């Protein structure tokens, strides 16, 4: 990817679509019940802090991805171990998102299809995308951004036209105080904002480095505003009881749309959006894993390494949990604290502190 260059608009589209991922279709934030919209309103500001940390690290090593500059900061031995952990992390999260897509498809449209078949079909497309290159992927993401944005806008308008919005579902506000919001905050910061750690692998390929911070912040705030509007809409349409019990609340809400008995079953469009957004998110993690492997092991990216990593992601998505409920429990109760917080927050902070301390020591020494 040494000759790959992407511009500010492409970066904006990639960040927004990556943050959307499967987040807008799952029940992220419902732990705060009817106050989930307050949670999604607060989370982006923490996301901005994380993005700034990732950018500050990149600013000091503008030509190197995360898996390279960690070895310069902490030395070859410890840095290589951390780099390897990040590669495993990218592969693992890609497999989790792929499992989400597989489950949504077999539970909504492909009842009699094996999860393995769905996964194989998705993976061949993902491998093809990674092989044609990141620059082409970024251009396609810009087209997808317009299509997805227009589709989401039309579906949201349908909710208003069909009079499905009930604002009384938002009451009472802060009935249980701030405790549920604070308790759910770590999950809603790490997913999706902490997952922007992937950008540490992508930043070196920006053609205008000065636009990264401004573009990234605009994208994070844009996504945060939409998440807030989206969860407000879902609460108003479904109510908190249905929202908390539904694995895919957006699909449930879209199934209620019925205009004159003619416009119905818009949940099919939601499924299409899930596939598009999930595909973009998995591809980002896939690319990061490929870049990490090529830099850590000093090998040139090839179709062979892409197929190997793709195969691992596919097998992991199928074997990751015996059921979707177990998959969700693991993702909500274990992964945020065992993986997300250490790799998205703790290690980047320690890396930045190390760089700052080394810089001060260097300035003090004659």
CSV table of C-alpha atoms in Angstrom, one decimal:
chain,number,residue,atom,x,y,z
A,1,UNK,CA,0.0,0.0,0.0
A,2,UNK,CA,3.0,2.3,-0.3
A,3,UNK,CA,1.6,4.2,-3.3
A,4,UNK,CA,-2.0,4.5,-2.0
A,5,UNK,CA,-3.2,8.0,-1.3
A,6,UNK,CA,-6.7,9.0,-0.1
A,7,UNK,CA,-8.1,12.5,0.3
A,8,UNK,CA,-10.1,14.3,3.0
A,9,UNK,CA,-13.5,13.5,1.6
A,10,UNK,CA,-12.7,9.9,1.3
A,11,UNK,CA,-11.4,9.8,4.8
A,12,UNK,CA,-14.6,11.5,6.1
A,13,UNK,CA,-16.8,8.9,4.3
A,14,UNK,CA,-14.7,6.0,5.5
A,15,UNK,CA,-14.8,7.2,9.2
A,16,UNK,CA,-18.6,7.8,9.2
A,17,UNK,CA,-19.4,4.5,7.5
A,18,UNK,CA,-17.0,2.6,9.7
A,19,UNK,CA,-18.5,4.2,12.8
A,20,UNK,CA,-22.0,3.3,11.6
A,21,UNK,CA,-21.0,-0.3,10.9
A,22,UNK,CA,-23.5,-2.5,12.7
A,23,UNK,CA,-23.9,0.0,15.5
A,24,UNK,CA,-27.0,1.8,14.2
A,25,UNK,CA,-28.8,-1.5,13.8
A,26,UNK,CA,-28.0,-3.1,17.2
A,27,UNK,CA,-29.3,-2.1,20.7
A,28,UNK,CA,-26.1,-0.2,21.7
A,29,UNK,CA,-27.0,2.2,24.5
A,30,UNK,CA,-30.2,0.5,25.5
A,31,UNK,CA,-28.6,-0.3,28.9
A,32,UNK,CA,-29.5,3.3,29.8
A,33,UNK,CA,-33.1,2.6,28.9
A,34,UNK,CA,-35.1,5.6,27.7
A,35,UNK,CA,-32.1,7.8,28.5
A,36,UNK,CA,-30.0,6.0,25.9
A,37,UNK,CA,-30.1,9.2,23.7
A,38,UNK,CA,-28.2,11.1,26.5
A,39,UNK,CA,-25.5,8.4,26.4
A,40,UNK,CA,-25.1,8.6,22.6
A,41,UNK,CA,-25.0,12.4,22.9
A,42,UNK,CA,-22.1,12.2,25.5
A,43,UNK,CA,-20.1,9.4,23.9
A,44,UNK,CA,-18.8,11.3,20.8
A,45,UNK,CA,-16.9,13.8,23.0
A,46,UNK,CA,-15.0,10.9,24.6
A,47,UNK,CA,-14.5,9.6,21.0
A,48,UNK,CA,-13.0,12.9,20.1
A,49,UNK,CA,-10.4,12.5,22.9
A,50,UNK,CA,-9.5,9.1,21.6
A,51,UNK,CA,-9.2,10.3,18.1
A,52,UNK,CA,-6.9,13.1,19.2
A,53,UNK,CA,-4.7,10.6,21.0
A,54,UNK,CA,-4.4,8.5,17.8
A,55,UNK,CA,-3.7,11.6,15.7
A,56,UNK,CA,-1.0,12.8,18.1
A,57,UNK,CA,0.8,9.5,17.9
A,58,UNK,CA,0.6,9.6,14.1
A,59,UNK,CA,1.8,13.2,14.0
A,60,UNK,CA,5.1,12.1,15.6
A,61,UNK,CA,5.4,9.1,13.1
A,62,UNK,CA,3.6,10.4,10.0
A,63,UNK,CA,4.9,7.7,7.7
A,64,UNK,CA,4.5,4.7,9.9
A,65,UNK,CA,1.4,2.6,10.9
A,66,UNK,CA,0.7,1.7,14.5
A,67,UNK,CA,2.4,-1.7,14.2
A,68,UNK,CA,5.6,0.0,13.2
A,69,UNK,CA,5.9,3.0,15.5
A,70,UNK,CA,5.1,1.0,18.6
A,71,UNK,CA,8.4,-0.8,18.0
A,72,UNK,CA,10.2,2.5,17.8
A,73,UNK,CA,8.7,3.7,21.0
A,74,UNK,CA,8.9,0.6,23.2
A,75,UNK,CA,11.8,-1.3,21.5
A,76,UNK,CA,11.9,-4.2,19.0
A,77,UNK,CA,11.1,-7.0,21.5
A,78,UNK,CA,8.1,-5.5,23.4
A,79,UNK,CA,6.9,-3.5,20.4
A,80,UNK,CA,6.8,-6.7,18.2
A,81,UNK,CA,4.6,-8.4,20.9
A,82,UNK,CA,2.2,-5.5,21.0
A,83,UNK,CA,2.1,-5.3,17.2
A,84,UNK,CA,1.3,-9.0,17.0
A,85,UNK,CA,-1.5,-8.5,19.6
A,86,UNK,CA,-3.0,-5.7,17.5
A,87,UNK,CA,-3.0,-7.9,14.4
A,88,UNK,CA,-4.8,-10.6,16.3
A,89,UNK,CA,-7.2,-7.9,17.6
A,90,UNK,CA,-8.0,-6.7,14.1
A,91,UNK,CA,-8.7,-10.2,12.9
A,92,UNK,CA,-10.8,-11.0,16.0
A,93,UNK,CA,-13.0,-7.9,15.7
A,94,UNK,CA,-13.4,-8.5,11.9
A,95,UNK,CA,-14.7,-12.0,12.7
A,96,UNK,CA,-17.1,-10.6,15.3
A,97,UNK,CA,-18.6,-8.1,12.9
A,98,UNK,CA,-18.8,-10.9,10.2
A,99,UNK,CA,-20.7,-13.0,12.7
A,100,UNK,CA,-23.1,-10.2,13.3
A,101,UNK,CA,-23.8,-9.9,9.6
A,102,UNK,CA,-24.2,-13.7,9.2
A,103,UNK,CA,-26.7,-13.8,12.1
A,104,UNK,CA,-28.7,-10.9,10.8
A,105,UNK,CA,-29.0,-12.5,7.3
A,106,UNK,CA,-29.9,-16.0,8.4
A,107,UNK,CA,-32.4,-14.7,11.0
A,108,UNK,CA,-34.1,-12.3,8.7
A,109,UNK,CA,-33.8,-13.4,5.0
A,110,UNK,CA,-32.0,-16.7,4.7
A,111,UNK,CA,-33.7,-18.9,7.2
A,112,UNK,CA,-32.7,-22.2,5.6
A,113,UNK,CA,-29.2,-21.2,4.6
A,114,UNK,CA,-26.2,-22.4,6.6
A,115,UNK,CA,-24.2,-19.7,8.4
A,116,UNK,CA,-21.1,-21.2,6.8
A,117,UNK,CA,-22.4,-20.6,3.3
A,118,UNK,CA,-23.3,-17.0,4.1
A,119,UNK,CA,-19.8,-16.5,5.6
A,120,UNK,CA,-18.0,-18.0,2.6
A,121,UNK,CA,-19.9,-15.8,0.1
A,122,UNK,CA,-19.1,-12.7,2.2
A,123,UNK,CA,-15.5,-13.6,2.6
A,124,UNK,CA,-14.8,-14.1,-1.1
A,125,UNK,CA,-16.1,-10.6,-1.7
A,126,UNK,CA,-14.0,-9.2,1.1
A,127,UNK,CA,-10.9,-10.9,-0.2
A,128,UNK,CA,-11.5,-9.6,-3.7
A,129,UNK,CA,-11.9,-6.0,-2.2
A,130,UNK,CA,-8.7,-6.2,-0.2
A,131,UNK,CA,-6.8,-7.5,-3.3
A,132,UNK,CA,-7.9,-4.7,-5.5
A,133,UNK,CA,-6.5,-2.1,-3.0
A,134,UNK,CA,-7.4,0.4,-0.4
A,135,UNK,CA,-7.6,3.4,-2.8
A,136,UNK,CA,-10.3,1.7,-4.9
A,137,UNK,CA,-12.1,0.7,-1.7
A,138,UNK,CA,-12.1,4.3,-0.5
A,139,UNK,CA,-13.6,5.6,-3.8
A,140,UNK,CA,-16.4,3.0,-3.5
A,141,UNK,CA,-17.0,4.0,0.1
A,142,UNK,CA,-17.8,7.5,-1.1
A,143,UNK,CA,-20.4,6.2,-3.5
A,144,UNK,CA,-21.8,4.0,-0.7
A,145,UNK,CA,-21.9,7.0,1.6
A,146,UNK,CA,-24.4,8.8,-0.7
A,147,UNK,CA,-26.5,5.7,-1.2
A,148,UNK,CA,-26.7,4.8,2.5
A,149,UNK,CA,-27.3,8.4,3.6
A,150,UNK,CA,-30.2,8.8,1.1
A,151,UNK,CA,-31.7,5.4,2.1
A,152,UNK,CA,-31.5,6.1,5.8
A,153,UNK,CA,-33.1,9.5,5.3
A,154,UNK,CA,-36.0,8.0,3.3
A,155,UNK,CA,-36.6,5.3,5.9
A,156,UNK,CA,-36.6,7.9,8.7
A,157,UNK,CA,-39.1,10.0,6.8
A,158,UNK,CA,-41.3,7.0,6.5
A,159,UNK,CA,-41.5,6.7,10.3
A,160,UNK,CA,-42.8,10.3,10.5
A,161,UNK,CA,-45.3,9.8,7.6
A,162,UNK,CA,-46.8,6.6,9.2
A,163,UNK,CA,-47.2,8.3,12.6
A,164,UNK,CA,-45.1,5.6,14.4
A,165,UNK,CA,-43.3,8.1,16.6
A,166,UNK,CA,-44.5,8.3,20.2
A,167,UNK,CA,-42.6,10.9,22.2
A,168,UNK,CA,-44.1,9.6,25.5
A,169,UNK,CA,-41.7,6.7,25.2
A,170,UNK,CA,-38.9,9.0,26.1
A,171,UNK,CA,-40.4,9.7,29.6
A,172,UNK,CA,-39.4,9.8,32.4
A,173,UNK,CA,-36.0,11.4,31.7
A,174,UNK,CA,-33.3,10.4,34.1
A,175,UNK,CA,-35.7,8.3,36.2
A,176,UNK,CA,-32.8,6.3,37.6
A,177,UNK,CA,-30.4,9.2,37.7
A,178,UNK,CA,-27.0,9.2,35.9
A,179,UNK,CA,-25.9,5.7,37.2
A,180,UNK,CA,-27.2,3.7,34.2
A,181,UNK,CA,-25.6,6.1,31.8
A,182,UNK,CA,-22.2,6.1,33.5
A,183,UNK,CA,-22.3,2.3,33.7
A,184,UNK,CA,-23.1,1.9,30.0
A,185,UNK,CA,-20.5,4.6,28.9
A,186,UNK,CA,-17.4,2.3,28.5
A,187,UNK,CA,-19.3,0.1,26.1
A,188,UNK,CA,-20.6,3.0,24.0
A,189,UNK,CA,-17.2,4.7,23.9
A,190,UNK,CA,-15.2,1.6,22.9
A,191,UNK,CA,-17.8,0.6,20.3
A,192,UNK,CA,-17.6,2.3,17.9
A,193,UNK,CA,-15.3,5.2,18.8
A,194,UNK,CA,-12.5,3.2,20.2
A,195,UNK,CA,-12.4,1.1,17.1
A,196,UNK,CA,-11.0,4.1,15.3
A,197,UNK,CA,-7.7,2.7,16.4
A,198,UNK,CA,-7.8,1.2,13.0
A,199,UNK,CA,-7.1,4.7,11.6
A,200,UNK,CA,-3.6,4.5,13.1
A,201,UNK,CA,-2.9,2.0,10.3
A,202,UNK,CA,-4.5,4.1,7.6
A,203,UNK,CA,-3.3,7.7,8.5
A,204,UNK,CA,0.1,7.3,6.7
A,205,UNK,CA,-1.8,6.9,3.4
A,206,UNK,CA,-3.5,10.4,3.5
A,207,UNK,CA,-2.3,12.7,0.7
A,208,UNK,CA,-2.8,15.8,2.9
A,209,UNK,CA,-1.7,15.1,6.4
A,210,UNK,CA,-2.9,18.5,7.7
A,211,UNK,CA,-6.6,17.6,7.0
A,212,UNK,CA,-6.6,14.5,9.2
A,213,UNK,CA,-7.5,16.1,12.6
A,214,UNK,CA,-10.3,18.4,11.2
A,215,UNK,CA,-11.8,15.8,9.0
A,216,UNK,CA,-11.7,13.1,11.7
A,217,UNK,CA,-13.4,15.4,14.3
A,218,UNK,CA,-16.1,16.4,11.8
A,219,UNK,CA,-16.8,12.7,11.0
A,220,UNK,CA,-16.9,11.7,14.7
A,221,UNK,CA,-19.4,14.5,15.6
A,222,UNK,CA,-21.5,13.8,12.5
A,223,UNK,CA,-21.8,10.1,13.5
A,224,UNK,CA,-22.5,11.0,17.1
A,225,UNK,CA,-25.4,13.3,16.1
A,226,UNK,CA,-26.9,10.6,13.9
A,227,UNK,CA,-26.5,7.9,16.6
A,228,UNK,CA,-28.4,10.2,19.0
A,229,UNK,CA,-31.2,10.8,16.4
A,230,UNK,CA,-31.3,7.1,15.6
A,231,UNK,CA,-31.7,5.9,19.2
A,232,UNK,CA,-34.3,8.6,19.8
A,233,UNK,CA,-36.2,7.3,16.8
A,234,UNK,CA,-36.0,3.7,17.9
A,235,UNK,CA,-37.2,4.5,21.4
A,236,UNK,CA,-40.1,6.5,20.1
A,237,UNK,CA,-41.1,3.8,17.7
A,238,UNK,CA,-40.5,0.6,19.7
A,239,UNK,CA,-40.6,1.7,23.3
A,240,UNK,CA,-37.8,0.7,25.7
A,241,UNK,CA,-39.3,-2.8,26.5
A,242,UNK,CA,-39.3,-3.9,22.8
A,243,UNK,CA,-36.0,-2.2,22.1
A,244,UNK,CA,-34.2,-4.0,24.9
A,245,UNK,CA,-35.6,-7.4,24.0
A,246,UNK,CA,-34.9,-7.1,20.3
A,247,UNK,CA,-31.6,-8.4,18.9
A,248,UNK,CA,-32.0,-6.2,15.8
A,249,UNK,CA,-34.3,-3.2,16.8
A,250,UNK,CA,-33.9,-1.4,13.5
A,251,UNK,CA,-35.3,-4.4,11.6
A,252,UNK,CA,-38.2,-4.5,14.0
A,253,UNK,CA,-38.9,-0.8,13.7
A,254,UNK,CA,-38.8,-0.9,9.9
A,255,UNK,CA,-41.2,-3.8,9.8
A,256,UNK,CA,-43.9,-1.5,11.3
A,257,UNK,CA,-43.9,0.8,8.3
A,258,UNK,CA,-47.0,0.5,6.2
A,259,UNK,CA,-48.2,3.3,3.9
A,260,UNK,CA,-51.7,2.6,2.4
A,261,UNK,CA,-50.9,-1.1,2.3
A,262,UNK,CA,-48.6,-0.4,-0.6
A,263,UNK,CA,-45.2,0.6,0.9
A,264,UNK,CA,-44.4,-2.3,3.3
A,265,UNK,CA,-41.5,-4.6,4.4
A,266,UNK,CA,-38.9,-1.8,4.4
A,267,UNK,CA,-36.9,-4.1,6.7
A,268,UNK,CA,-35.5,-5.5,3.5
A,269,UNK,CA,-33.8,-2.2,2.8
A,270,UNK,CA,-32.4,-2.2,6.3
A,271,UNK,CA,-30.9,-5.7,5.7
A,272,UNK,CA,-29.2,-4.3,2.5
A,273,UNK,CA,-27.8,-1.4,4.6
A,274,UNK,CA,-26.5,-3.8,7.2
A,275,UNK,CA,-24.6,-5.8,4.6
A,276,UNK,CA,-23.1,-2.6,3.1
A,277,UNK,CA,-22.1,-1.1,6.4
A,278,UNK,CA,-20.9,-4.4,7.9
A,279,UNK,CA,-18.9,-5.1,4.7
A,280,UNK,CA,-17.1,-1.7,5.0
A,281,UNK,CA,-16.3,-2.2,8.7
A,282,UNK,CA,-14.9,-5.7,8.2
A,283,UNK,CA,-12.9,-4.6,5.2
A,284,UNK,CA,-11.2,-1.8,7.3
A,285,UNK,CA,-10.2,-4.3,10.0
A,286,UNK,CA,-9.1,-6.8,7.2
A,287,UNK,CA,-6.9,-4.1,5.6
A,288,UNK,CA,-5.4,-3.3,9.0
A,289,UNK,CA,-4.6,-6.9,9.7
A,290,UNK,CA,-2.9,-7.3,6.2
A,291,UNK,CA,-0.9,-4.1,6.7
A,292,UNK,CA,0.2,-5.3,10.2
A,293,UNK,CA,1.3,-8.6,9.0
A,294,UNK,CA,3.3,-7.1,6.1
A,295,UNK,CA,5.1,-4.6,8.3
A,296,UNK,CA,5.7,-6.9,11.3
A,297,UNK,CA,7.0,-9.8,9.3
A,298,UNK,CA,8.6,-7.7,6.6
A,299,UNK,CA,6.7,-9.5,3.8
A,300,UNK,CA,5.1,-8.0,0.7
A,301,UNK,CA,1.3,-8.1,0.8
A,302,UNK,CA,0.1,-10.8,-1.6
A,303,UNK,CA,-3.0,-12.7,-2.5
A,304,UNK,CA,-1.7,-15.6,-0.5
A,305,UNK,CA,-1.5,-13.6,2.8
A,306,UNK,CA,-4.9,-12.1,2.0
A,307,UNK,CA,-6.5,-15.5,1.5
A,308,UNK,CA,-4.9,-16.8,4.7
A,309,UNK,CA,-6.1,-13.9,6.9
A,310,UNK,CA,-9.5,-14.1,5.2
A,311,UNK,CA,-9.8,-17.8,6.0
A,312,UNK,CA,-8.9,-17.1,9.7
A,313,UNK,CA,-11.5,-14.4,9.9
A,314,UNK,CA,-14.1,-16.7,8.4
A,315,UNK,CA,-13.4,-19.7,10.6
A,316,UNK,CA,-13.3,-17.4,13.7
A,317,UNK,CA,-16.7,-15.9,12.9
A,318,UNK,CA,-18.2,-19.4,12.8
A,319,UNK,CA,-16.4,-20.8,15.8
A,320,UNK,CA,-16.4,-17.7,18.0
A,321,UNK,CA,-19.5,-18.7,19.9
A,322,UNK,CA,-22.0,-21.7,19.8
A,323,UNK,CA,-25.0,-19.3,19.6
A,324,UNK,CA,-25.8,-15.7,18.8
A,325,UNK,CA,-26.8,-15.0,22.4
A,326,UNK,CA,-23.4,-16.2,23.6
A,327,UNK,CA,-21.8,-14.1,20.9
A,328,UNK,CA,-23.7,-11.0,22.2
A,329,UNK,CA,-22.9,-11.7,25.8
A,330,UNK,CA,-19.3,-12.0,25.1
A,331,UNK,CA,-19.3,-8.8,23.1
A,332,UNK,CA,-21.1,-6.8,25.7
A,333,UNK,CA,-19.7,-8.2,28.9
A,334,UNK,CA,-16.2,-9.5,28.2
A,335,UNK,CA,-14.6,-8.0,25.1
A,336,UNK,CA,-15.0,-4.3,26.1
A,337,UNK,CA,-13.0,-4.8,29.3
A,338,UNK,CA,-10.6,-7.5,28.3
A,339,UNK,CA,-9.7,-6.2,24.8
A,340,UNK,CA,-11.2,-2.8,23.8
A,341,UNK,CA,-10.2,-0.8,26.8
A,342,UNK,CA,-6.6,-2.1,27.0
A,343,UNK,CA,-5.9,-1.9,23.2
A,344,UNK,CA,-8.0,1.2,22.3
A,345,UNK,CA,-7.3,3.3,25.4
A,346,UNK,CA,-4.6,2.1,27.8
A,347,UNK,CA,-1.9,1.2,25.3
A,348,UNK,CA,-2.3,4.3,23.1
A,349,UNK,CA,-2.2,6.5,26.2
A,350,UNK,CA,0.9,4.8,27.5
A,351,UNK,CA,2.5,5.1,24.0
A,352,UNK,CA,1.8,8.9,23.9
A,353,UNK,CA,3.1,9.4,27.5
A,354,UNK,CA,6.3,7.5,26.6
A,355,UNK,CA,6.8,9.7,23.5
A,356,UNK,CA,6.2,12.9,25.5
A,357,UNK,CA,8.6,11.8,28.3
A,358,UNK,CA,11.3,10.8,25.8
A,359,UNK,CA,10.9,14.2,24.1
A,360,UNK,CA,11.3,16.0,27.4
A,361,UNK,CA,14.3,14.0,28.4
A,362,UNK,CA,15.9,14.6,25.0
A,363,UNK,CA,15.3,18.4,25.3
A,364,UNK,CA,16.8,18.5,28.8
A,365,UNK,CA,19.9,16.5,28.0
A,366,UNK,CA,22.9,18.5,26.6
